[in-house]
Structures are given as C-alpha cells and as structure tokens.
Amino acid sequence: MAMRSHTLRPQITIAHSEHAQLFALAAAGMAADSYPAAEELLAEIERAHLVADDKLAIDLVRMGAGIQYRSDRDDLVDVTLVFPDHADISRGRVSVLTPVGTALIGLRTGQSITWWCREGTRQSLTVLRVSQPRTGEWRPT
C-alpha cells in the first residue's frame, strides 16, 4: 500500500460516557510532560461527534475495544485501546495518549486516517475489525 500524499481525517464518534474522561486525560497531559500527545488527543475529542452509549455503532473504536488495522506498510496489527495506566505494548494494549491510540479513537471499520508518529513521519492506517469488550470485562478508570 503506498503512502498517502494527503491527510485523511474522517468523521469520528465518541461515547458520551467516555468524553469527559478523555477530555480530563488530555487536559492533564497539556499541563504535564505529554503535551504533544495530549494536544492531539484534545483536537480529536473536540472534532468528534458525541453519541449516547446505547446508540453507538457496534464497530466503533472506543476504550477497551479490540482493533485490527492495516498499516501503510501493509502490516496487520491487533491492539486493544486503553487508558495510559493500563497500557502494555507487549500485550497489545495501546494507550489512547499515544499517536496511534489517538488516531484510532472514534473510527469505524473501513475508515482510514493519517497521523504523525513520534519520529515525525506521517503514517496511515485502515481499521479492519473492531470487537467490543464483553460486559464487565472493561470499566474505564
């Protein structure tokens, strides 16, 4: 898959129940050493469409969701999107406060997005599959 020459910024959706927590995380990061990541997360939160939890699409990337995506290098990647305290890259648990985590939040199956990685290069990904956590398996902290 070739590197895209333009920026993809699809419409994203965030659950009402997660919005305040994500906003607080981004605001706290703006005052701490994670400023660039927090600024990106805040920008995504501000442009997101908010929806009641019971109206969310089943294939929406939200906190605790399992995601399979294809990178612009044609790699298939499986991750779970989590809050920073639960991140563990060795277990595929990626923080929403990382560039790829921020890029994933609010996407749906089939959507693509471009984002800037920490090394300063532009990347793109396409969401292939989203699985929601089982009831009781995930509770935002």
mmCIF file with all atom_site columns, C-alpha atoms in Angstrom:
data_model
loop_
_atom_site.group_PDB
_atom_site.id
_atom_site.type_symbol
_atom_site.label_atom_id
_atom_site.label_alt_id
_atom_site.label_comp_id
_atom_site.label_asym_id
_atom_site.label_entity_id
_atom_site.label_seq_id
_atom_site.pdbx_PDB_ins_code
_atom_site.Cartn_x
_atom_site.Cartn_y
_atom_site.Cartn_z
_atom_site.occupancy
_atom_site.B_iso_or_equiv
_atom_site.pdbx_formal_charge
_atom_site.auth_seq_id
_atom_site.auth_comp_id
_atom_site.auth_asym_id
_atom_site.auth_atom_id
_atom_site.pdbx_PDB_model_num
ATOM 1   C CA . MET A 1 1   ? 0.000   0.000  0.000  1.00 0.00 ? 1   MET A CA 1
ATOM 2   C CA . ALA A 1 2   ? 1.504   3.344  -0.995 1.00 0.00 ? 2   ALA A CA 1
ATOM 3   C CA . MET A 1 3   ? 1.957   6.226  1.425  1.00 0.00 ? 3   MET A CA 1
ATOM 4   C CA . ARG A 1 4   ? -0.902  8.648  1.055  1.00 0.00 ? 4   ARG A CA 1
ATOM 5   C CA . SER A 1 5   ? 0.025   12.126 -0.088 1.00 0.00 ? 5   SER A CA 1
ATOM 6   C CA . HIS A 1 6   ? -2.936  13.786 1.591  1.00 0.00 ? 6   HIS A CA 1
ATOM 7   C CA . THR A 1 7   ? -4.266  13.829 5.111  1.00 0.00 ? 7   THR A CA 1
ATOM 8   C CA . LEU A 1 8   ? -7.267  11.663 5.931  1.00 0.00 ? 8   LEU A CA 1
ATOM 9   C CA . ARG A 1 9   ? -9.447  12.978 8.767  1.00 0.00 ? 9   ARG A CA 1
ATOM 10  C CA . PRO A 1 10  ? -12.708 11.013 8.750  1.00 0.00 ? 10  PRO A CA 1
ATOM 11  C CA . GLN A 1 11  ? -15.676 11.841 10.961 1.00 0.00 ? 11  GLN A CA 1
ATOM 12  C CA . ILE A 1 12  ? -15.207 10.212 14.364 1.00 0.00 ? 12  ILE A CA 1
ATOM 13  C CA . THR A 1 13  ? -17.632 9.400  17.160 1.00 0.00 ? 13  THR A CA 1
ATOM 14  C CA . ILE A 1 14  ? -17.037 9.235  20.907 1.00 0.00 ? 14  ILE A CA 1
ATOM 15  C CA . ALA A 1 15  ? -19.366 7.847  23.570 1.00 0.00 ? 15  ALA A CA 1
ATOM 16  C CA . HIS A 1 16  ? -20.819 10.394 25.992 1.00 0.00 ? 16  HIS A CA 1
ATOM 17  C CA . SER A 1 17  ? -19.649 8.158  28.860 1.00 0.00 ? 17  SER A CA 1
ATOM 18  C CA . GLU A 1 18  ? -16.011 8.394  27.709 1.00 0.00 ? 18  GLU A CA 1
ATOM 19  C CA . HIS A 1 19  ? -15.903 12.028 26.573 1.00 0.00 ? 19  HIS A CA 1
ATOM 20  C CA . ALA A 1 20  ? -15.363 13.662 29.983 1.00 0.00 ? 20  ALA A CA 1
ATOM 21  C CA . GLN A 1 21  ? -12.694 11.144 30.951 1.00 0.00 ? 21  GLN A CA 1
ATOM 22  C CA . LEU A 1 22  ? -10.823 11.571 27.668 1.00 0.00 ? 22  LEU A CA 1
ATOM 23  C CA . PHE A 1 23  ? -11.081 15.350 27.961 1.00 0.00 ? 23  PHE A CA 1
ATOM 24  C CA . ALA A 1 24  ? -9.698  15.240 31.534 1.00 0.00 ? 24  ALA A CA 1
ATOM 25  C CA . LEU A 1 25  ? -6.838  12.995 30.381 1.00 0.00 ? 25  LEU A CA 1
ATOM 26  C CA . ALA A 1 26  ? -5.954  15.392 27.555 1.00 0.00 ? 26  ALA A CA 1
ATOM 27  C CA . ALA A 1 27  ? -6.227  18.454 29.815 1.00 0.00 ? 27  ALA A CA 1
ATOM 28  C CA . ALA A 1 28  ? -3.959  16.858 32.437 1.00 0.00 ? 28  ALA A CA 1
ATOM 29  C CA . GLY A 1 29  ? -1.455  15.954 29.737 1.00 0.00 ? 29  GLY A CA 1
ATOM 30  C CA . MET A 1 30  ? -1.392  19.535 28.475 1.00 0.00 ? 30  MET A CA 1
ATOM 31  C CA . ALA A 1 31  ? -0.035  20.577 31.879 1.00 0.00 ? 31  ALA A CA 1
ATOM 32  C CA . ALA A 1 32  ? 2.445   17.701 32.076 1.00 0.00 ? 32  ALA A CA 1
ATOM 33  C CA . ASP A 1 33  ? 5.298   16.320 30.003 1.00 0.00 ? 33  ASP A CA 1
ATOM 34  C CA . SER A 1 34  ? 2.984   14.636 27.497 1.00 0.00 ? 34  SER A CA 1
ATOM 35  C CA . TYR A 1 35  ? 1.991   17.921 25.835 1.00 0.00 ? 35  TYR A CA 1
ATOM 36  C CA . PRO A 1 36  ? 2.198   16.944 22.119 1.00 0.00 ? 36  PRO A CA 1
ATOM 37  C CA . ALA A 1 37  ? 0.214   13.720 22.605 1.00 0.00 ? 37  ALA A CA 1
ATOM 38  C CA . ALA A 1 38  ? -2.328  15.477 24.811 1.00 0.00 ? 38  ALA A CA 1
ATOM 39  C CA . GLU A 1 39  ? -2.757  18.256 22.259 1.00 0.00 ? 39  GLU A CA 1
ATOM 40  C CA . GLU A 1 40  ? -3.517  15.704 19.521 1.00 0.00 ? 40  GLU A CA 1
ATOM 41  C CA . LEU A 1 41  ? -5.998  13.854 21.733 1.00 0.00 ? 41  LEU A CA 1
ATOM 42  C CA . LEU A 1 42  ? -7.721  17.140 22.609 1.00 0.00 ? 42  LEU A CA 1
ATOM 43  C CA . ALA A 1 43  ? -8.008  18.027 18.914 1.00 0.00 ? 43  ALA A CA 1
ATOM 44  C CA . GLU A 1 44  ? -9.627  14.659 18.187 1.00 0.00 ? 44  GLU A CA 1
ATOM 45  C CA . ILE A 1 45  ? -12.039 14.980 21.115 1.00 0.00 ? 45  ILE A CA 1
ATOM 46  C CA . GLU A 1 46  ? -13.059 18.473 20.001 1.00 0.00 ? 46  GLU A CA 1
ATOM 47  C CA . ARG A 1 47  ? -13.884 17.359 16.444 1.00 0.00 ? 47  ARG A CA 1
ATOM 48  C CA . ALA A 1 48  ? -15.714 14.182 17.479 1.00 0.00 ? 48  ALA A CA 1
ATOM 49  C CA . HIS A 1 49  ? -19.454 13.653 17.255 1.00 0.00 ? 49  HIS A CA 1
ATOM 50  C CA . LEU A 1 50  ? -20.791 12.650 20.706 1.00 0.00 ? 50  LEU A CA 1
ATOM 51  C CA . VAL A 1 51  ? -23.320 9.828  20.927 1.00 0.00 ? 51  VAL A CA 1
ATOM 52  C CA . ALA A 1 52  ? -25.153 8.133  23.777 1.00 0.00 ? 52  ALA A CA 1
ATOM 53  C CA . ASP A 1 53  ? -23.652 4.749  24.620 1.00 0.00 ? 53  ASP A CA 1
ATOM 54  C CA . ASP A 1 54  ? -26.796 2.853  23.641 1.00 0.00 ? 54  ASP A CA 1
ATOM 55  C CA . LYS A 1 55  ? -26.684 4.470  20.169 1.00 0.00 ? 55  LYS A CA 1
ATOM 56  C CA . LEU A 1 56  ? -23.058 3.594  19.350 1.00 0.00 ? 56  LEU A CA 1
ATOM 57  C CA . ALA A 1 57  ? -22.277 1.518  16.286 1.00 0.00 ? 57  ALA A CA 1
ATOM 58  C CA . ILE A 1 58  ? -21.009 -1.973 17.139 1.00 0.00 ? 58  ILE A CA 1
ATOM 59  C CA . ASP A 1 59  ? -17.874 -1.402 15.026 1.00 0.00 ? 59  ASP A CA 1
ATOM 60  C CA . LEU A 1 60  ? -16.819 1.855  16.711 1.00 0.00 ? 60  LEU A CA 1
ATOM 61  C CA . VAL A 1 61  ? -13.326 2.094  18.223 1.00 0.00 ? 61  VAL A CA 1
ATOM 62  C CA . ARG A 1 62  ? -13.812 3.059  21.842 1.00 0.00 ? 62  ARG A CA 1
ATOM 63  C CA . MET A 1 63  ? -11.957 2.474  25.077 1.00 0.00 ? 63  MET A CA 1
ATOM 64  C CA . GLY A 1 64  ? -11.385 -1.224 25.718 1.00 0.00 ? 64  GLY A CA 1
ATOM 65  C CA . ALA A 1 65  ? -12.161 -2.223 22.131 1.00 0.00 ? 65  ALA A CA 1
ATOM 66  C CA . GLY A 1 66  ? -10.011 -4.713 20.284 1.00 0.00 ? 66  GLY A CA 1
ATOM 67  C CA . ILE A 1 67  ? -8.917  -3.385 16.910 1.00 0.00 ? 67  ILE A CA 1
ATOM 68  C CA . GLN A 1 68  ? -7.265  -4.929 13.900 1.00 0.00 ? 68  GLN A CA 1
ATOM 69  C CA . TYR A 1 69  ? -5.860  -2.421 11.443 1.00 0.00 ? 69  TYR A CA 1
ATOM 70  C CA . ARG A 1 70  ? -3.700  -2.416 8.346  1.00 0.00 ? 70  ARG A CA 1
ATOM 71  C CA . SER A 1 71  ? -0.765  -0.019 8.420  1.00 0.00 ? 71  SER A CA 1
ATOM 72  C CA . ASP A 1 72  ? 0.505   1.875  5.396  1.00 0.00 ? 72  ASP A CA 1
ATOM 73  C CA . ARG A 1 73  ? 3.362   -0.675 5.351  1.00 0.00 ? 73  ARG A CA 1
ATOM 74  C CA . ASP A 1 74  ? 0.692   -3.364 4.793  1.00 0.00 ? 74  ASP A CA 1
ATOM 75  C CA . ASP A 1 75  ? 1.212   -4.847 8.280  1.00 0.00 ? 75  ASP A CA 1
ATOM 76  C CA . LEU A 1 76  ? -1.793  -6.294 10.111 1.00 0.00 ? 76  LEU A CA 1
ATOM 77  C CA . VAL A 1 77  ? -1.798  -5.054 13.707 1.00 0.00 ? 77  VAL A CA 1
ATOM 78  C CA . ASP A 1 78  ? -4.027  -6.188 16.585 1.00 0.00 ? 78  ASP A CA 1
ATOM 79  C CA . VAL A 1 79  ? -4.333  -3.929 19.643 1.00 0.00 ? 79  VAL A CA 1
ATOM 80  C CA . THR A 1 80  ? -6.675  -3.053 22.483 1.00 0.00 ? 80  THR A CA 1
ATOM 81  C CA . LEU A 1 81  ? -7.228  0.667  23.139 1.00 0.00 ? 81  LEU A CA 1
ATOM 82  C CA . VAL A 1 82  ? -6.746  1.524  26.819 1.00 0.00 ? 82  VAL A CA 1
ATOM 83  C CA . PHE A 1 83  ? -6.119  4.411  29.197 1.00 0.00 ? 83  PHE A CA 1
ATOM 84  C CA . PRO A 1 84  ? -2.406  5.093  29.928 1.00 0.00 ? 84  PRO A CA 1
ATOM 85  C CA . ASP A 1 85  ? -2.400  3.276  33.291 1.00 0.00 ? 85  ASP A CA 1
ATOM 86  C CA . HIS A 1 86  ? -3.384  0.038  31.532 1.00 0.00 ? 86  HIS A CA 1
ATOM 87  C CA . ALA A 1 87  ? -1.012  0.287  28.559 1.00 0.00 ? 87  ALA A CA 1
ATOM 88  C CA . ASP A 1 88  ? 1.301   -2.667 27.928 1.00 0.00 ? 88  ASP A CA 1
ATOM 89  C CA . ILE A 1 89  ? 2.645   -2.871 24.395 1.00 0.00 ? 89  ILE A CA 1
ATOM 90  C CA . SER A 1 90  ? 3.898   -6.430 24.988 1.00 0.00 ? 90  SER A CA 1
ATOM 91  C CA . ARG A 1 91  ? 0.253   -7.450 25.481 1.00 0.00 ? 91  ARG A CA 1
ATOM 92  C CA . GLY A 1 92  ? -1.023  -5.288 22.610 1.00 0.00 ? 92  GLY A CA 1
ATOM 93  C CA . ARG A 1 93  ? -2.596  -2.745 24.972 1.00 0.00 ? 93  ARG A CA 1
ATOM 94  C CA . VAL A 1 94  ? -2.000  0.664  23.395 1.00 0.00 ? 94  VAL A CA 1
ATOM 95  C CA . SER A 1 95  ? -2.677  3.919  25.243 1.00 0.00 ? 95  SER A CA 1
ATOM 96  C CA . VAL A 1 96  ? -5.125  6.427  23.817 1.00 0.00 ? 96  VAL A CA 1
ATOM 97  C CA . LEU A 1 97  ? -2.457  9.014  24.720 1.00 0.00 ? 97  LEU A CA 1
ATOM 98  C CA . THR A 1 98  ? -0.050  7.666  22.085 1.00 0.00 ? 98  THR A CA 1
ATOM 99  C CA . PRO A 1 99  ? -0.122  8.885  18.476 1.00 0.00 ? 99  PRO A CA 1
ATOM 100 C CA . VAL A 1 100 ? -1.600  5.627  17.154 1.00 0.00 ? 100 VAL A CA 1
ATOM 101 C CA . GLY A 1 101 ? -4.068  5.382  20.050 1.00 0.00 ? 101 GLY A CA 1
ATOM 102 C CA . THR A 1 102 ? -5.274  8.913  19.409 1.00 0.00 ? 102 THR A CA 1
ATOM 103 C CA . ALA A 1 103 ? -5.568  8.152  15.693 1.00 0.00 ? 103 ALA A CA 1
ATOM 104 C CA . LEU A 1 104 ? -7.738  5.099  16.415 1.00 0.00 ? 104 LEU A CA 1
ATOM 105 C CA . ILE A 1 105 ? -10.264 6.610  18.842 1.00 0.00 ? 105 ILE A CA 1
ATOM 106 C CA . GLY A 1 106 ? -13.676 7.078  17.296 1.00 0.00 ? 106 GLY A CA 1
ATOM 107 C CA . LEU A 1 107 ? -13.009 5.342  13.978 1.00 0.00 ? 107 LEU A CA 1
ATOM 108 C CA . ARG A 1 108 ? -15.231 2.639  12.498 1.00 0.00 ? 108 ARG A CA 1
ATOM 109 C CA . THR A 1 109 ? -14.476 -0.429 10.427 1.00 0.00 ? 109 THR A CA 1
ATOM 110 C CA . GLY A 1 110 ? -13.327 0.584  6.948  1.00 0.00 ? 110 GLY A CA 1
ATOM 111 C CA . GLN A 1 111 ? -12.225 4.093  7.904  1.00 0.00 ? 111 GLN A CA 1
ATOM 112 C CA . SER A 1 112 ? -8.663  5.282  7.285  1.00 0.00 ? 112 SER A CA 1
ATOM 113 C CA . ILE A 1 113 ? -6.736  8.065  8.969  1.00 0.00 ? 113 ILE A CA 1
ATOM 114 C CA . THR A 1 114 ? -3.317  9.664  8.654  1.00 0.00 ? 114 THR A CA 1
ATOM 115 C CA . TRP A 1 115 ? -1.371  10.608 11.761 1.00 0.00 ? 115 TRP A CA 1
ATOM 116 C CA . TRP A 1 116 ? 2.116   11.696 12.799 1.00 0.00 ? 116 TRP A CA 1
ATOM 117 C CA . CYS A 1 117 ? 4.212   9.197  14.735 1.00 0.00 ? 117 CYS A CA 1
ATOM 118 C CA . ARG A 1 118 ? 6.673   10.233 17.441 1.00 0.00 ? 118 ARG A CA 1
ATOM 119 C CA . GLU A 1 119 ? 9.574   10.038 14.974 1.00 0.00 ? 119 GLU A CA 1
ATOM 120 C CA . GLY A 1 120 ? 7.910   12.795 12.930 1.00 0.00 ? 120 GLY A CA 1
ATOM 121 C CA . THR A 1 121 ? 6.838   10.710 9.958  1.00 0.00 ? 121 THR A CA 1
ATOM 122 C CA . ARG A 1 122 ? 3.311   10.582 8.614  1.00 0.00 ? 122 ARG A CA 1
ATOM 123 C CA . GLN A 1 123 ? 1.617   7.190  8.846  1.00 0.00 ? 123 GLN A CA 1
ATOM 124 C CA . SER A 1 124 ? -1.766  5.924  7.784  1.00 0.00 ? 124 SER A CA 1
ATOM 125 C CA . LEU A 1 125 ? -3.930  3.053  8.912  1.00 0.00 ? 125 LEU A CA 1
ATOM 126 C CA . THR A 1 126 ? -7.233  1.466  7.988  1.00 0.00 ? 126 THR A CA 1
ATOM 127 C CA . VAL A 1 127 ? -9.457  -0.185 10.588 1.00 0.00 ? 127 VAL A CA 1
ATOM 128 C CA . LEU A 1 128 ? -10.345 -3.717 9.502  1.00 0.00 ? 128 LEU A CA 1
ATOM 129 C CA . ARG A 1 129 ? -12.159 -5.105 12.536 1.00 0.00 ? 129 ARG A CA 1
ATOM 130 C CA . VAL A 1 130 ? -13.419 -3.862 15.901 1.00 0.00 ? 130 VAL A CA 1
ATOM 131 C CA . SER A 1 131 ? -14.552 -6.051 18.786 1.00 0.00 ? 131 SER A CA 1
ATOM 132 C CA . GLN A 1 132 ? -16.178 -4.568 21.841 1.00 0.00 ? 132 GLN A CA 1
ATOM 133 C CA . PRO A 1 133 ? -15.196 -5.743 25.328 1.00 0.00 ? 133 PRO A CA 1
ATOM 134 C CA . ARG A 1 134 ? -17.536 -8.222 26.953 1.00 0.00 ? 134 ARG A CA 1
ATOM 135 C CA . THR A 1 135 ? -19.858 -6.821 29.621 1.00 0.00 ? 135 THR A CA 1
ATOM 136 C CA . GLY A 1 136 ? -17.937 -6.471 32.856 1.00 0.00 ? 136 GLY A CA 1
ATOM 137 C CA . GLU A 1 137 ? -14.574 -7.003 31.127 1.00 0.00 ? 137 GLU A CA 1
ATOM 138 C CA . TRP A 1 138 ? -13.737 -3.332 30.790 1.00 0.00 ? 138 TRP A CA 1
ATOM 139 C CA . ARG A 1 139 ? -14.513 -0.444 33.040 1.00 0.00 ? 139 ARG A CA 1
ATOM 140 C CA . PRO A 1 140 ? -12.873 2.914  32.405 1.00 0.00 ? 140 PRO A CA 1
ATOM 141 C CA . THR A 1 141 ? -10.881 4.104  35.377 1.00 0.00 ? 141 THR A CA 1
#
